[in-house]
Tab-separated table of C-alpha atoms in Angstrom:
chain	number	residue	atom	x	y	z
A	1	MET	CA	-110.412	0.796	5.084
A	2	ASP	CA	-107.402	-0.472	3.186
A	3	LEU	CA	-104.372	1.788	2.769
A	4	GLN	CA	-103.505	1.654	-0.907
A	5	PRO	CA	-99.737	1.977	-1.570
A	6	GLU	CA	-100.390	3.882	-4.812
A	7	ILE	CA	-102.277	6.604	-2.949
A	8	ILE	CA	-99.633	6.814	-0.224
A	9	GLU	CA	-96.955	7.172	-2.890
A	10	ASP	CA	-98.788	10.037	-4.591
A	11	VAL	CA	-99.391	11.813	-1.287
A	12	ALA	CA	-95.749	11.410	-0.191
A	13	ARG	CA	-94.619	12.913	-3.490
A	14	GLU	CA	-96.972	15.879	-3.228
A	15	LEU	CA	-96.107	16.543	0.406
A	16	TYR	CA	-92.402	16.924	-0.361
A	17	ILE	CA	-93.128	19.535	-3.034
A	18	ARG	CA	-95.691	21.385	-0.920
A	19	ALA	CA	-93.359	21.497	2.081
A	20	LEU	CA	-90.620	23.102	0.010
A	21	LYS	CA	-92.877	25.741	-1.552
A	22	LEU	CA	-95.523	26.789	0.998
A	23	LEU	CA	-94.551	28.165	4.399
A	24	PRO	CA	-96.997	27.288	7.212
A	25	PRO	CA	-99.256	30.140	8.366
A	26	ASP	CA	-97.995	29.959	11.962
A	27	ILE	CA	-94.441	30.739	10.779
A	28	LYS	CA	-95.687	33.724	8.777
A	29	GLN	CA	-97.507	34.930	11.882
A	30	GLY	CA	-94.271	34.419	13.812
A	31	PHE	CA	-92.490	36.773	11.429
A	32	ALA	CA	-95.198	39.398	11.901
A	33	ARG	CA	-94.879	39.112	15.682
A	34	LEU	CA	-91.096	39.490	15.600
A	35	GLU	CA	-91.318	42.466	13.233
A	36	SER	CA	-93.694	44.206	15.631
A	37	THR	CA	-91.346	43.816	18.621
A	38	GLU	CA	-87.899	44.138	16.998
A	39	THR	CA	-86.033	47.274	18.179
A	40	SER	CA	-83.030	47.123	15.830
A	41	ALA	CA	-83.456	48.890	12.477
A	42	ARG	CA	-80.996	46.523	10.803
A	43	ALA	CA	-82.803	43.479	12.199
A	44	GLN	CA	-86.130	44.870	11.002
A	45	SER	CA	-84.633	45.227	7.507
A	46	VAL	CA	-83.366	41.629	7.570
A	47	LEU	CA	-86.773	40.339	8.688
A	48	ARG	CA	-88.494	42.274	5.878
A	49	THR	CA	-86.076	40.758	3.359
A	50	MET	CA	-86.913	37.273	4.631
A	51	VAL	CA	-90.636	37.973	4.348
A	52	THR	CA	-90.156	39.311	0.817
A	53	ASN	CA	-88.292	36.124	-0.135
A	54	ILE	CA	-91.224	34.050	1.130
A	55	GLU	CA	-93.737	36.158	-0.790
A	56	VAL	CA	-91.746	35.991	-4.046
A	57	ALA	CA	-91.229	32.217	-3.739
A	58	GLU	CA	-94.916	31.532	-3.219
A	59	ARG	CA	-96.051	34.011	-5.880
A	60	THR	CA	-93.705	32.557	-8.523
A	61	ASP	CA	-94.227	28.913	-7.501
A	62	ASN	CA	-90.574	28.532	-6.454
A	63	LEU	CA	-88.829	26.889	-3.523
A	64	LEU	CA	-88.550	28.800	-0.254
A	65	CYS	CA	-84.918	27.672	0.072
A	66	GLN	CA	-82.544	25.851	-2.278
A	67	ASP	CA	-81.790	23.257	0.421
A	68	THR	CA	-84.253	20.410	-0.060
A	69	GLY	CA	-82.996	18.932	3.209
A	70	VAL	CA	-83.104	15.403	4.527
A	71	PRO	CA	-86.683	14.197	3.953
A	72	ILE	CA	-88.536	13.153	7.097
A	73	TYR	CA	-91.998	11.561	7.022
A	74	ASN	CA	-94.082	11.151	10.172
A	75	LEU	CA	-96.999	8.709	9.831
A	76	ARG	CA	-99.783	8.373	12.415
A	77	ILE	CA	-102.041	5.421	11.700
A	78	GLY	CA	-105.581	5.333	13.042
A	79	SER	CA	-107.525	2.326	14.263
A	80	GLY	CA	-109.355	-0.012	11.910
A	81	LEU	CA	-106.995	0.459	8.962
A	82	ARG	CA	-105.629	-2.500	7.034
A	83	PHE	CA	-102.158	-2.192	5.549
A	84	ASP	CA	-98.898	-3.921	4.737
A	85	GLY	CA	-96.246	-2.122	6.788
A	86	HIS	CA	-93.385	-2.907	4.424
A	87	ALA	CA	-95.397	-1.809	1.408
A	88	LEU	CA	-96.383	1.376	3.242
A	89	LYS	CA	-92.762	2.394	3.831
A	90	ALA	CA	-91.798	1.457	0.298
A	91	ALA	CA	-94.594	3.665	-1.053
A	92	VAL	CA	-93.349	6.653	0.939
A	93	ARG	CA	-89.849	6.121	-0.420
A	94	ARG	CA	-91.108	5.911	-4.005
A	95	GLY	CA	-93.057	9.123	-3.520
A	96	CYS	CA	-89.949	10.864	-2.211
A	97	GLU	CA	-87.932	9.641	-5.206
A	98	ARG	CA	-90.618	10.742	-7.657
A	99	ALA	CA	-90.815	14.239	-6.191
A	100	THR	CA	-87.062	14.638	-6.629
A	101	ARG	CA	-86.950	13.308	-10.178
A	102	GLU	CA	-90.243	14.569	-11.583
A	103	TYR	CA	-90.465	18.076	-10.140
A	104	PRO	CA	-87.359	18.135	-10.260
A	105	LEU	CA	-85.701	18.941	-6.930
A	106	ARG	CA	-82.037	19.166	-6.034
A	107	SER	CA	-81.121	16.017	-4.143
A	108	SER	CA	-79.307	16.889	-0.930
A	109	VAL	CA	-78.806	13.265	0.170
A	110	VAL	CA	-75.488	11.457	-0.306
A	111	HIS	CA	-73.715	8.309	0.914
A	112	PRO	CA	-71.978	9.197	4.226
A	113	LEU	CA	-68.600	7.740	3.173
A	114	THR	CA	-68.345	7.976	-0.616
A	115	ARG	CA	-70.530	11.140	-0.828
A	116	ARG	CA	-72.205	9.626	-3.891
A	117	ASN	CA	-75.507	11.303	-4.742
A	118	GLU	CA	-78.170	9.083	-6.306
A	119	HIS	CA	-80.256	12.189	-7.124
A	120	THR	CA	-83.354	10.691	-5.519
A	121	SER	CA	-83.235	12.361	-2.065
A	122	CYS	CA	-83.028	8.782	-0.791
A	123	GLY	CA	-80.289	6.538	0.538
A	124	ILE	CA	-79.500	4.244	3.452
A	125	GLU	CA	-82.272	4.786	6.047
A	126	VAL	CA	-83.442	7.892	4.127
A	127	PRO	CA	-86.114	9.131	3.852
A	128	VAL	CA	-86.442	9.017	7.612
A	129	ILE	CA	-89.829	7.418	8.329
A	130	HIS	CA	-91.426	7.497	11.778
A	131	ILE	CA	-94.602	5.477	12.361
A	132	ASP	CA	-96.945	5.860	15.330
A	133	PHE	CA	-100.536	4.897	16.060
A	134	ILE	CA	-103.580	6.924	17.126
A	135	ASP	CA	-107.062	5.891	18.227
A	136	THR	CA	-108.886	7.912	15.550
A	137	PRO	CA	-110.797	5.386	13.403
A	138	GLY	CA	-110.103	5.157	9.684
A	139	VAL	CA	-107.558	7.976	9.453
A	140	LEU	CA	-103.945	8.148	8.318
A	141	GLU	CA	-102.004	11.336	9.039
A	142	LEU	CA	-98.810	12.034	7.118
A	143	GLN	CA	-96.431	14.880	7.855
A	144	MET	CA	-93.403	15.749	5.740
A	145	ILE	CA	-90.468	17.802	7.037
A	146	PRO	CA	-87.482	18.666	4.834
A	147	LYS	CA	-84.721	19.228	7.435
A	148	GLY	CA	-82.035	21.532	6.088
A	149	SER	CA	-78.385	21.105	7.048
A	150	GLY	CA	-77.894	24.655	8.306
A	151	SER	CA	-80.127	23.968	11.278
A	152	GLU	CA	-79.414	20.239	11.580
A	153	ASN	CA	-75.653	20.828	11.826
A	154	ASN	CA	-76.357	22.691	15.042
A	155	SER	CA	-77.525	19.728	17.098
A	156	PHE	CA	-76.245	19.125	20.601
A	157	LEU	CA	-76.498	16.538	23.391
A	158	LYS	CA	-75.428	16.783	27.030
A	159	MET	CA	-75.725	13.927	29.471
A	160	ALA	CA	-76.370	16.127	32.502
A	161	ILE	CA	-76.587	14.775	36.011
A	162	PRO	CA	-79.503	15.430	38.379
A	163	ALA	CA	-77.312	17.357	40.849
A	164	GLU	CA	-76.776	20.063	38.216
A	165	GLY	CA	-80.501	20.827	38.271
A	166	ILE	CA	-82.586	22.912	35.902
A	167	ASP	CA	-79.923	25.620	35.800
A	168	ALA	CA	-77.690	23.233	33.847
A	169	ILE	CA	-80.452	22.781	31.277
A	170	LYS	CA	-80.905	26.530	30.896
A	171	THR	CA	-77.168	27.154	30.577
A	172	PHE	CA	-76.751	24.392	28.018
A	173	VAL	CA	-79.589	25.671	25.809
A	174	VAL	CA	-78.319	29.251	25.901
A	175	ASP	CA	-74.756	28.133	25.175
A	176	CYS	CA	-75.982	26.108	22.186
A	177	VAL	CA	-77.802	29.110	20.721
A	178	ILE	CA	-74.683	31.242	21.165
A	179	ALA	CA	-72.507	28.570	19.545
A	180	ALA	CA	-74.890	28.271	16.592
A	181	GLY	CA	-74.963	32.041	16.058
A	182	GLY	CA	-76.059	32.929	12.532
A	183	LYS	CA	-75.260	29.482	11.112
A	184	THR	CA	-78.840	28.314	11.705
A	185	CYS	CA	-80.341	31.180	9.630
A	186	PRO	CA	-82.219	32.649	12.611
A	187	PRO	CA	-84.838	33.447	13.735
A	188	THR	CA	-85.097	29.813	14.701
A	189	ILE	CA	-87.309	27.425	16.567
A	190	VAL	CA	-85.083	25.995	19.288
A	191	GLY	CA	-86.140	22.444	20.042
A	192	VAL	CA	-85.131	21.024	23.419
A	193	GLY	CA	-85.478	17.411	24.477
A	194	ILE	CA	-85.146	16.573	28.154
A	195	GLY	CA	-85.026	13.100	29.688
A	196	GLY	CA	-85.274	9.610	28.287
A	197	THR	CA	-82.141	7.964	26.911
A	198	SER	CA	-79.591	9.678	24.702
A	199	ASP	CA	-81.294	8.621	21.463
A	200	LEU	CA	-84.800	9.409	22.707
A	201	CYS	CA	-83.648	12.786	24.015
A	202	VAL	CA	-82.300	13.807	20.607
A	203	ALA	CA	-85.511	12.592	18.932
A	204	LEU	CA	-87.549	14.687	21.371
A	205	ALA	CA	-85.516	17.775	20.490
A	206	LYS	CA	-86.264	17.222	16.796
A	207	ARG	CA	-89.955	16.766	17.571
A	208	ALA	CA	-89.939	19.994	19.570
A	209	ALA	CA	-88.127	21.935	16.830
A	210	THR	CA	-90.689	20.942	14.215
A	211	ARG	CA	-93.797	21.660	16.290
A	212	ALA	CA	-96.115	24.430	15.105
A	213	LEU	CA	-95.610	27.843	16.661
A	214	GLY	CA	-98.186	28.569	19.337
A	215	THR	CA	-98.183	25.017	20.685
A	216	ARG	CA	-96.987	24.327	24.207
A	217	CYS	CA	-95.322	21.479	26.014
A	218	ALA	CA	-98.015	19.206	27.423
A	219	ASP	CA	-96.270	19.155	30.805
A	220	PRO	CA	-96.897	22.398	32.794
A	221	ASP	CA	-93.343	22.555	34.141
A	222	GLY	CA	-92.021	22.079	30.633
A	223	ALA	CA	-94.323	24.822	29.334
A	224	ALA	CA	-93.083	27.231	32.019
A	225	LEU	CA	-89.470	26.463	31.085
A	226	GLU	CA	-90.289	27.085	27.415
A	227	GLN	CA	-91.377	30.623	28.252
A	228	GLN	CA	-88.315	31.323	30.387
A	229	LEU	CA	-85.906	30.051	27.742
A	230	SER	CA	-87.676	31.886	24.920
A	231	GLN	CA	-87.097	35.156	26.766
A	232	ALA	CA	-83.500	34.275	27.596
A	233	VAL	CA	-82.595	33.315	24.035
A	234	ASN	CA	-84.009	36.526	22.565
A	235	ALA	CA	-82.028	38.564	25.079
A	236	LEU	CA	-78.745	37.265	23.617
A	237	GLY	CA	-78.662	39.745	20.740
A	238	VAL	CA	-77.841	37.178	18.033
A	239	GLY	CA	-80.720	38.451	15.908
A	240	PRO	CA	-81.927	37.483	12.430
A	241	GLN	CA	-79.167	35.891	10.332
A	242	GLY	CA	-76.830	36.507	13.286
A	243	LEU	CA	-76.572	40.221	12.482
A	244	GLY	CA	-77.841	41.435	15.836
A	245	GLY	CA	-81.256	42.226	17.255
A	246	ASP	CA	-84.004	40.892	19.464
A	247	SER	CA	-85.334	38.282	17.009
A	248	THR	CA	-83.021	35.335	17.585
A	249	SER	CA	-85.821	32.799	17.913
A	250	PHE	CA	-89.522	32.465	17.193
A	251	ALA	CA	-89.751	30.292	20.313
A	252	VAL	CA	-88.108	27.613	22.398
A	253	HIS	CA	-90.082	24.359	22.366
A	254	ILE	CA	-89.580	21.534	24.857
A	255	GLU	CA	-90.530	17.870	24.837
A	256	LEU	CA	-90.048	15.677	27.921
A	257	ALA	CA	-89.616	11.998	28.738
A	258	ALA	CA	-89.101	10.191	32.015
A	259	THR	CA	-85.491	9.246	32.643
A	260	HIS	CA	-83.178	7.336	34.976
A	261	ILE	CA	-82.648	8.494	38.573
A	262	THR	CA	-78.905	9.022	37.974
A	263	MET	CA	-79.023	11.050	34.754
A	264	ASN	CA	-80.806	13.911	33.008
A	265	PRO	CA	-80.080	14.069	29.260
A	266	VAL	CA	-80.759	17.332	27.429
A	267	ALA	CA	-80.564	17.800	23.661
A	268	VAL	CA	-80.974	20.797	21.360
A	269	ASN	CA	-82.067	20.710	17.735
A	270	MET	CA	-82.899	23.856	15.784
A	271	GLN	CA	-85.188	24.697	12.910
A	272	CYS	CA	-84.250	27.629	10.664
A	273	HIS	CA	-86.540	30.548	9.831
A	274	SER	CA	-87.794	28.612	6.798
A	275	ALA	CA	-89.499	26.133	9.111
A	276	ARG	CA	-91.039	24.040	6.370
A	277	ARG	CA	-93.541	21.245	6.830
A	278	ALA	CA	-96.645	19.888	5.104
A	279	SER	CA	-99.290	17.369	6.109
A	280	ALA	CA	-102.111	15.308	4.707
A	281	ARG	CA	-105.005	13.496	6.345
A	282	LEU	CA	-106.315	10.440	4.495
A	283	SER	CA	-109.736	8.955	5.167
A	284	ALA	CA	-112.636	7.436	3.290
A	285	ALA	CA	-113.614	11.006	2.342
A	286	GLY	CA	-110.336	11.539	0.481
A	287	VAL	CA	-107.199	13.616	1.126
A	288	GLN	CA	-107.197	16.788	3.213
A	289	TRP	CA	-104.051	18.917	2.853
A	290	GLY	CA	-102.575	20.994	5.635
A	291	TYR	CA	-99.403	21.900	7.501
């Protein structure tokens, strides 16, 4: 099967709009779970207000949040597909530009030095496009994540040393959540990357932060640490919007990579309560939309 740039462009455009307007079901279920366990009356009220905002946005066909974020596209290309890689990336970029101009969306992307806004949600190296390969024949999976600045501004990296052990990882994650406070619009998904190199570690944290709720780290030790940190973070009392309560985070997610014997990098990246994402699966049968 040939990947047609025109189809990729249309899908990339639609994904941006869908991601900004439709909250994934797992996040809605996360709100319901937090509401059922929250002990603070004020925090319960804040959570209900957030849920009402989601319901109104979806009912009136509006955006969940005014921040259209930095657009991120994750592409997973199956076996047996024929495509021009450069044309593929160009098609994604055109789709991103069209969504911003045609819908229209507020462009949140500017030049890092001049702060000039082209009003396309695009710029140098943006949209961020990640490409990977899978062994599923004849399938292209696209995921779109609009990463808002409130959560992205609270990103952290520590080049820990092995002698500090797992306790250093736990302390660092907890300290990051405390430092972020209400600036991340909690409840959050706290993404933690452990291992690799500094750049890989930060990328792992982003991958963890944008995973669906209910998923677990593939490594059993990582999964156990996820559970421990999720409990620790929600014992801090930061609460929804930083106003106090038990509901600081939906979950802590961890992604791991092997690393060097003399270092142990750990990174934290957070996703706000409006944990937006949208996906599409392209095959010979057509386009299947999802989250």
